[in-house]
Coordinates of N, CA and C in Angstrom, one line a residue:
M18 N 0.8 -1.2 0.0 CA 0.0 0.0 0.0 C 0.9 1.2 0.0
L19 N 2.0 1.2 0.7 CA 2.9 2.3 0.7 C 3.5 2.6 -0.6
D20 N 3.6 1.6 -1.5 CA 4.1 1.8 -2.8 C 3.2 2.6 -3.7
L21 N 1.9 2.5 -3.4 CA 0.9 3.2 -4.1 C 0.8 4.7 -3.7
I22 N 1.2 5.0 -2.4 CA 1.1 6.3 -1.9 C 2.3 7.2 -2.1
F23 N 3.5 6.6 -1.8 CA 4.7 7.4 -1.9 C 5.4 7.2 -3.3
G24 N 6.0 8.3 -3.7 CA 6.7 8.3 -4.9 C 7.2 9.8 -5.2
S25 N 7.5 10.1 -6.4 CA 7.9 11.4 -6.7 C 6.7 12.4 -6.6
V26 N 5.5 11.8 -6.7 CA 4.2 12.6 -6.4 C 3.5 11.8 -5.3
N27 N 3.4 12.5 -4.1 CA 2.8 11.9 -3.0 C 1.3 12.0 -3.2
I28 N 0.5 10.9 -3.1 CA -0.9 10.9 -3.3 C -1.5 10.6 -1.9
P29 N -2.4 11.3 -1.4 CA -3.0 11.0 0.0 C -3.6 9.6 0.0
F30 N -3.6 9.1 1.2 CA -4.1 7.7 1.5 C -5.5 7.6 1.0
E31 N -6.4 8.5 1.4 CA -7.8 8.3 1.1 C -8.1 8.5 -0.4
K32 N -7.2 9.3 -1.1 CA -7.4 9.4 -2.5 C -7.0 8.2 -3.3
V33 N -6.0 7.5 -2.8 CA -5.6 6.2 -3.4 C -6.7 5.2 -3.3
F34 N -7.4 5.1 -2.1 CA -8.5 4.2 -1.9 C -9.7 4.6 -2.9
A35 N -9.9 5.9 -3.0 CA -10.9 6.4 -3.9 C -10.6 6.0 -5.4
I36 N -9.4 6.1 -5.8 CA -9.0 5.7 -7.1 C -9.2 4.2 -7.3
L37 N -8.8 3.4 -6.4 CA -9.0 2.0 -6.5 C -10.4 1.6 -6.4
A38 N -11.3 2.4 -5.8 CA -12.7 2.1 -5.7 C -13.4 2.5 -7.0
G39 N -12.7 3.2 -7.9 CA -13.3 3.6 -9.1 C -13.8 5.0 -9.2
N40 N -13.6 5.8 -8.1 CA -14.1 7.2 -8.1 C -13.0 8.0 -8.9
E41 N -13.5 9.0 -9.6 CA -12.7 9.9 -10.3 C -12.1 11.0 -9.4
V42 N -10.8 11.1 -9.3 CA -10.2 12.0 -8.4 C -9.5 13.1 -9.2
K43 N -8.3 13.0 -9.5 CA -7.5 13.9 -10.4 C -7.1 13.0 -11.5
T44 N -7.1 13.5 -12.7 CA -6.8 12.7 -13.9 C -5.3 12.3 -13.8
S45 N -4.4 13.1 -13.4 CA -3.0 12.8 -13.3 C -2.8 11.7 -12.2
W46 N -3.5 11.8 -11.0 CA -3.4 10.8 -10.0 C -3.9 9.5 -10.4
N47 N -5.0 9.5 -11.1 CA -5.6 8.2 -11.6 C -4.6 7.6 -12.5
Y48 N -4.0 8.3 -13.4 CA -3.0 7.8 -14.4 C -1.8 7.2 -13.7
I49 N -1.3 7.9 -12.7 CA -0.1 7.5 -12.0 C -0.4 6.2 -11.2
V50 N -1.5 6.2 -10.5 CA -1.8 5.0 -9.7 C -2.1 3.8 -10.5
L51 N -3.0 3.9 -11.5 CA -3.5 2.8 -12.2 C -2.5 2.3 -13.3
N52 N -1.7 3.2 -13.9 CA -0.8 2.8 -15.0 C 0.6 2.6 -14.6
F53 N 1.1 3.1 -13.4 CA 2.5 3.0 -13.0 C 2.6 2.2 -11.7
R54 N 2.0 2.7 -10.7 CA 2.2 2.2 -9.3 C 1.5 0.8 -9.1
L55 N 0.3 0.7 -9.5 CA -0.4 -0.5 -9.3 C 0.2 -1.7 -10.0
P56 N 0.5 -1.6 -11.3 CA 1.2 -2.8 -11.9 C 2.5 -3.2 -11.3
K57 N 3.3 -2.2 -10.8 CA 4.6 -2.4 -10.2 C 4.3 -3.2 -8.8
A58 N 3.4 -2.7 -8.1 CA 3.1 -3.4 -6.8 C 2.6 -4.8 -7.0
L59 N 1.7 -5.0 -7.9 CA 1.1 -6.3 -8.2 C 2.2 -7.3 -8.7
T60 N 3.1 -6.8 -9.5 CA 4.2 -7.6 -10.0 C 5.1 -8.0 -8.8
A61 N 5.4 -7.1 -7.9 CA 6.2 -7.5 -6.8 C 5.6 -8.5 -5.9
I62 N 4.3 -8.4 -5.7 CA 3.5 -9.4 -4.9 C 3.6 -10.7 -5.6
F63 N 3.3 -10.8 -6.9 CA 3.3 -12.1 -7.6 C 4.6 -12.7 -7.7
V64 N 5.7 -11.9 -7.9 CA 7.0 -12.5 -7.9 C 7.4 -13.0 -6.5
G65 N 7.1 -12.3 -5.5 CA 7.4 -12.8 -4.1 C 6.7 -14.1 -3.8
A66 N 5.4 -14.1 -4.2 CA 4.7 -15.4 -4.0 C 5.2 -16.5 -4.8
G67 N 5.6 -16.3 -6.0 CA 6.2 -17.3 -6.9 C 7.5 -17.8 -6.3
L68 N 8.3 -17.0 -5.8 CA 9.6 -17.4 -5.3 C 9.4 -18.2 -4.0
S69 N 8.4 -17.8 -3.2 CA 8.2 -18.6 -2.0 C 7.6 -20.0 -2.3
V70 N 6.8 -20.1 -3.3 CA 6.2 -21.4 -3.7 C 7.3 -22.3 -4.3
T71 N 8.1 -21.7 -5.1 CA 9.2 -22.6 -5.7 C 10.2 -23.0 -4.6
G72 N 10.4 -22.2 -3.7 CA 11.3 -22.6 -2.5 C 10.7 -23.8 -1.8
L73 N 9.4 -23.6 -1.5 CA 8.6 -24.7 -0.8 C 8.6 -26.0 -1.6
M74 N 8.4 -25.9 -2.9 CA 8.4 -27.1 -3.8 C 9.8 -27.8 -3.8
M75 N 10.9 -27.0 -3.8 CA 12.2 -27.5 -3.8 C 12.5 -28.3 -2.5
Q76 N 12.0 -27.6 -1.4 CA 12.2 -28.3 -0.1 C 11.4 -29.6 0.1
T77 N 10.2 -29.6 -0.5 CA 9.4 -30.7 -0.5 C 9.9 -31.8 -1.4
L78 N 10.4 -31.5 -2.6 CA 11.0 -32.4 -3.5 C 12.2 -33.2 -2.9
F79 N 13.1 -32.5 -2.3 CA 14.3 -33.1 -1.7 C 14.1 -33.5 -0.3
R80 N 12.9 -33.3 0.3 CA 12.6 -33.6 1.7 C 13.7 -33.1 2.6
N81 N 14.1 -31.9 2.4 CA 15.2 -31.3 3.1 C 14.8 -29.8 3.4
P82 N 14.6 -29.5 4.7 CA 14.1 -28.1 5.0 C 15.2 -27.1 4.7
L83 N 16.4 -27.5 4.5 CA 17.5 -26.6 4.2 C 17.9 -26.5 2.7
A84 N 17.1 -27.1 1.8 CA 17.4 -27.2 0.4 C 17.3 -25.7 -0.1
G85 N 18.3 -25.4 -0.9 CA 18.4 -24.1 -1.5 C 18.7 -24.2 -3.0
P86 N 18.9 -23.1 -3.7 CA 19.1 -23.1 -5.1 C 20.5 -23.8 -5.5
F87 N 21.4 -24.0 -4.5 CA 22.6 -24.6 -4.8 C 22.5 -26.1 -5.0
V88 N 21.4 -26.7 -4.6 CA 21.3 -28.1 -4.7 C 21.2 -28.6 -6.1
L89 N 20.5 -27.8 -7.0 CA 20.5 -28.2 -8.4 C 21.4 -27.4 -9.3
G90 N 22.2 -26.5 -8.7 CA 23.1 -25.7 -9.5 C 22.4 -24.5 -10.1
I91 N 21.3 -24.1 -9.6 CA 20.6 -23.0 -10.2 C 21.3 -21.7 -10.0
S92 N 21.9 -21.6 -8.8 CA 22.7 -20.3 -8.5 C 23.9 -20.2 -9.4
S93 N 24.6 -21.3 -9.7 CA 25.8 -21.3 -10.5 C 25.4 -21.0 -12.0
G94 N 24.3 -21.6 -12.4 CA 23.8 -21.3 -13.8 C 23.4 -19.8 -13.9
A95 N 22.8 -19.3 -12.9 CA 22.4 -17.9 -13.0 C 23.5 -16.9 -13.1
S96 N 24.6 -17.3 -12.5 CA 25.8 -16.3 -12.5 C 26.5 -16.5 -13.8

């Protein structure tokens, strides 16, 4: 939520809720929140969730609670 409020243009908390609810506030604020900040925030949420699920799957696959990306060489390949 803080990502939607703070930036180079600070948009008040209640105005962000109004924009997300579909109310027309300021055209520039609508554009900033809906076209820049909201996609960035949603992408961060989905990437974080995806990384946590893949970590859980790796730990479940190897039956090792300490399994990390080094087990399959993923970290070496990424570098």
